Tab-separated table of N, CA and C in Angstrom:
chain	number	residue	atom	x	y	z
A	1	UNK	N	109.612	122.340	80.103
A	1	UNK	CA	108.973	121.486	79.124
A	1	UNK	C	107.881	122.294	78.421
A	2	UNK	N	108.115	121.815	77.085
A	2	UNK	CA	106.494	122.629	76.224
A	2	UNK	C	105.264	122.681	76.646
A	3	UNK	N	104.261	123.347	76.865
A	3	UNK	CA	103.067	122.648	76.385
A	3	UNK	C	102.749	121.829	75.602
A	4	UNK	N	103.204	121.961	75.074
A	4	UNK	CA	102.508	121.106	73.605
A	4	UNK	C	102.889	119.360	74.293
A	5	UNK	N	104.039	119.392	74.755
A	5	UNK	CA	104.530	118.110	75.346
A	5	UNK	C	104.082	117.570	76.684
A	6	UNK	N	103.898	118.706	77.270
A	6	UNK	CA	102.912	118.670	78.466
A	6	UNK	C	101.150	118.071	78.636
A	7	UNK	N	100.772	118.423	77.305
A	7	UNK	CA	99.697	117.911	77.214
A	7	UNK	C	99.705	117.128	76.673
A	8	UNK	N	100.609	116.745	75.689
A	8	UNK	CA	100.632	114.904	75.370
A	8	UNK	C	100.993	114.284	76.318
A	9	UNK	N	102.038	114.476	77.197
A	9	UNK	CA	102.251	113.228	78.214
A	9	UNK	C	100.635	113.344	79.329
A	10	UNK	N	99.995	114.128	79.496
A	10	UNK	CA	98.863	114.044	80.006
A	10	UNK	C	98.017	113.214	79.483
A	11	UNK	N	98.009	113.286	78.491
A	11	UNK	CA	96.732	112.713	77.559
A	11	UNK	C	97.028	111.436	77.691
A	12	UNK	N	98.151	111.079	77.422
A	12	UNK	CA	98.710	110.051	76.944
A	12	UNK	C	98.256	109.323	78.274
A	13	UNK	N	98.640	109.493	79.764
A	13	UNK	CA	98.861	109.061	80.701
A	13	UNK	C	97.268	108.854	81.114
A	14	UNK	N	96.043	109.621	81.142
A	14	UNK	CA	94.930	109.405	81.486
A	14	UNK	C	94.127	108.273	80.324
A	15	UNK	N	94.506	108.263	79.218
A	15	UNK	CA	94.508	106.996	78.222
A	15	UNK	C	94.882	105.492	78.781
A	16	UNK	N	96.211	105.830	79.110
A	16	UNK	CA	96.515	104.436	79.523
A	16	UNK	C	95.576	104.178	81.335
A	17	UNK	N	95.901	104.874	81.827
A	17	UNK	CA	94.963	104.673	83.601
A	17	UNK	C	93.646	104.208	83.070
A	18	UNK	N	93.038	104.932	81.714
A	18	UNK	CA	91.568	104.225	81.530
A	18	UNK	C	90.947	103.029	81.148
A	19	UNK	N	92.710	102.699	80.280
A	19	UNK	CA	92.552	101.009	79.751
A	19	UNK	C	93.073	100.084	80.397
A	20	UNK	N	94.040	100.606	80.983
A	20	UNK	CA	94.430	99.590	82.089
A	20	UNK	C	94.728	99.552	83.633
A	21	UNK	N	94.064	100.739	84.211
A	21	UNK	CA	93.945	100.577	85.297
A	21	UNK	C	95.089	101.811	86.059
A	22	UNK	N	95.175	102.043	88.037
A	22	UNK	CA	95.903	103.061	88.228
A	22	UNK	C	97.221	102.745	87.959
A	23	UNK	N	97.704	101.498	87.811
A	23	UNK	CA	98.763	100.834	88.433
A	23	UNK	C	99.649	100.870	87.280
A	24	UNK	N	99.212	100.574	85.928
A	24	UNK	CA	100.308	100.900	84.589
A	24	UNK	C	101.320	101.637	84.829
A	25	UNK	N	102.284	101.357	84.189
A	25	UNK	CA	103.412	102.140	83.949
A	25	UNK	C	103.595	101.886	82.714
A	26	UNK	N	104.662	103.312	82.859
A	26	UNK	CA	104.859	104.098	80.988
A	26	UNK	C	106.265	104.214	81.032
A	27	UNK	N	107.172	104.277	80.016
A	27	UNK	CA	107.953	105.089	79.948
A	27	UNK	C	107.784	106.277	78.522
A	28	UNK	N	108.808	107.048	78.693
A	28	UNK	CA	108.724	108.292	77.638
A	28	UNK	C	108.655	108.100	76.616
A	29	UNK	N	108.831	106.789	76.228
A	29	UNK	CA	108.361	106.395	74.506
A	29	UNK	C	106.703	106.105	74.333
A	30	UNK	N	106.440	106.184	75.105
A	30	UNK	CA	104.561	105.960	75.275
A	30	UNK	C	103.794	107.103	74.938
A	31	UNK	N	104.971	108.246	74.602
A	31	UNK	CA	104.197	109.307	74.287
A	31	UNK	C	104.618	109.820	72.644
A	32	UNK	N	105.063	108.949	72.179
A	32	UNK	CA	105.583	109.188	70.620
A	32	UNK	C	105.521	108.028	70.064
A	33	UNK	N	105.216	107.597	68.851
A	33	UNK	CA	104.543	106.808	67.633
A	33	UNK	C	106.468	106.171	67.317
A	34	UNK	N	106.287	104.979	67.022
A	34	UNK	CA	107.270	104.193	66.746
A	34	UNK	C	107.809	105.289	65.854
A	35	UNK	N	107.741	105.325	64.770
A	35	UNK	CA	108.279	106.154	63.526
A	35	UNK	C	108.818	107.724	64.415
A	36	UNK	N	109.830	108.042	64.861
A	36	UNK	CA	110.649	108.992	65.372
A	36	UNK	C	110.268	110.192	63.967
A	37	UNK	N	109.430	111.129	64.234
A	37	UNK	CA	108.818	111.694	63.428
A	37	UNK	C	108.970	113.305	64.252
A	38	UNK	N	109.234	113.426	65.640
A	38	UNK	CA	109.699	114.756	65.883
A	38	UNK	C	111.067	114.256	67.102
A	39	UNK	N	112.031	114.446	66.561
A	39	UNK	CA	113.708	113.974	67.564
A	39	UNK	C	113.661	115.216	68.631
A	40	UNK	N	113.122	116.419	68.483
A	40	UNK	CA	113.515	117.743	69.320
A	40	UNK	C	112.971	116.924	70.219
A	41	UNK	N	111.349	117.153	70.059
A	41	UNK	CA	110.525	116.920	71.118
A	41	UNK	C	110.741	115.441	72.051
A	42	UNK	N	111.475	114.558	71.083
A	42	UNK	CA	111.321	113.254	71.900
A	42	UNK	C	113.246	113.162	73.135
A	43	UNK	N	113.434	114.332	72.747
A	43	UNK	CA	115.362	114.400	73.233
A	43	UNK	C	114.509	115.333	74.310
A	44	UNK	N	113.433	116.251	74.210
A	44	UNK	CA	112.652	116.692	75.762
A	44	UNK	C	112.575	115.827	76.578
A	45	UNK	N	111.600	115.040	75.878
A	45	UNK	CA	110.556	114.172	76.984
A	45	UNK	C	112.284	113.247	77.537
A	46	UNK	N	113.072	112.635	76.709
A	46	UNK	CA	114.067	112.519	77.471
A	46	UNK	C	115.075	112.523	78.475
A	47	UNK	N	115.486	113.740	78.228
A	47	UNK	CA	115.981	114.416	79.583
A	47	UNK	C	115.218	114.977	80.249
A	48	UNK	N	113.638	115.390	80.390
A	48	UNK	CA	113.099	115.329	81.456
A	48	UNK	C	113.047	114.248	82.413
A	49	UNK	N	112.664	112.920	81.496
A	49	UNK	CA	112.572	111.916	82.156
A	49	UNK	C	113.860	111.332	82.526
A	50	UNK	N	115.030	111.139	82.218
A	50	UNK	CA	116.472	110.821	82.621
A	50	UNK	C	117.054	111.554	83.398
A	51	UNK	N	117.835	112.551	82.694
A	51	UNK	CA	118.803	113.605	83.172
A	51	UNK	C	117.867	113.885	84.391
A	52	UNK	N	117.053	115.116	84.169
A	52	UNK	CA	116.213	115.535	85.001
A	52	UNK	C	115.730	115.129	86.161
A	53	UNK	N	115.236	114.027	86.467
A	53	UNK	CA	114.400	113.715	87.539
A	53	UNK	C	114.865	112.349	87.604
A	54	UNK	N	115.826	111.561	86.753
A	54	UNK	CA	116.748	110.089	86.705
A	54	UNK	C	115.823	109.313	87.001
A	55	UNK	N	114.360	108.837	86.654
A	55	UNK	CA	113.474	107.832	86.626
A	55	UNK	C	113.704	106.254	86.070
A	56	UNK	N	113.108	105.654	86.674
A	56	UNK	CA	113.240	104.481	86.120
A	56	UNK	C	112.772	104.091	84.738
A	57	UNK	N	113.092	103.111	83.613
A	57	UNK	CA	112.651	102.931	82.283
A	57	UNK	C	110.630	103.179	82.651
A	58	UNK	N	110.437	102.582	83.266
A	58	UNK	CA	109.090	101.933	83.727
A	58	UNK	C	108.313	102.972	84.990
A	59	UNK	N	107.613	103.704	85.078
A	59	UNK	CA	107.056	104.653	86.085
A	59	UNK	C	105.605	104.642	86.037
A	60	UNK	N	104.977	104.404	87.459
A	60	UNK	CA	103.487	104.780	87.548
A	60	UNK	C	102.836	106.195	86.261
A	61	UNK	N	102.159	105.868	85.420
A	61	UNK	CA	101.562	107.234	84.744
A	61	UNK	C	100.697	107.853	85.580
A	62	UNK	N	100.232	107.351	86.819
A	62	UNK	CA	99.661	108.499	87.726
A	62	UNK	C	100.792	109.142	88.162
A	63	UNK	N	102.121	108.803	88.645
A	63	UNK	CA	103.177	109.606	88.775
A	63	UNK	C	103.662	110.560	88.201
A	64	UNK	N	103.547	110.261	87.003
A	64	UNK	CA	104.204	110.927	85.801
A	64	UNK	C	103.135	112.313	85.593
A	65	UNK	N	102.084	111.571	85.507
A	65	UNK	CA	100.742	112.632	85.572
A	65	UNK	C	100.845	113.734	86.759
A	66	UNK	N	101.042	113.106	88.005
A	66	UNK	CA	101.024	114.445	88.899
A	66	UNK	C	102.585	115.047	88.804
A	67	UNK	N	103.324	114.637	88.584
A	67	UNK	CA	104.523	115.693	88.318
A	67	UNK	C	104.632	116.207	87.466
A	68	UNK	N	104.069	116.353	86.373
A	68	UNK	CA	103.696	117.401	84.912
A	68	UNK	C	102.621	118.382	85.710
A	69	UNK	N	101.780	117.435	86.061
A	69	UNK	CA	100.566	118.960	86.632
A	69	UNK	C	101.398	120.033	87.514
A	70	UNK	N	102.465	119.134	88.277
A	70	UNK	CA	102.731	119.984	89.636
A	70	UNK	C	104.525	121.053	88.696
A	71	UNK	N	104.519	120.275	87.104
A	71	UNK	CA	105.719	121.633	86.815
A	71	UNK	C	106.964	121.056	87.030
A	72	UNK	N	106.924	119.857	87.700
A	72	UNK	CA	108.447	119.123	87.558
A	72	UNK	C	109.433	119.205	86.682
């Protein structure tokens, strides 16, 4: 996965834990703006999150958060 994508799903994920608590869950559209404005990057965060690691629609963002830190 990019950096560049790496640190949005970070960002993204310590955003939501701050407004709503540890317990939120995200899925991979939580990290891209309705308007599909980059397809590469959002067919990443995709099959990271599907193919890859086969997650549920819905996942703890502290989860999500420590398996980006840890390189998943």
């Amino acid at each position: 996965m990019r950096a560049e994508l790496r640190a949005k799903i970070l960002a993204v994920c310590d955003q939501k834990i701050k407004a709503k608590g540890e317990n939120v869950g995200v899925s991979f559209y939580a990290f891209f703006k309705n308007k599909n404005d980059d397809p590469e990057q959002l067919m990443e965060a995709a099959t990271w999150w599907i193919q890859t690691h086969q997650l549920d629609h819905f996942v703890k963002a502290r989860t999500i958060k420590e398996m980006v830190k840890n390189n998943l």
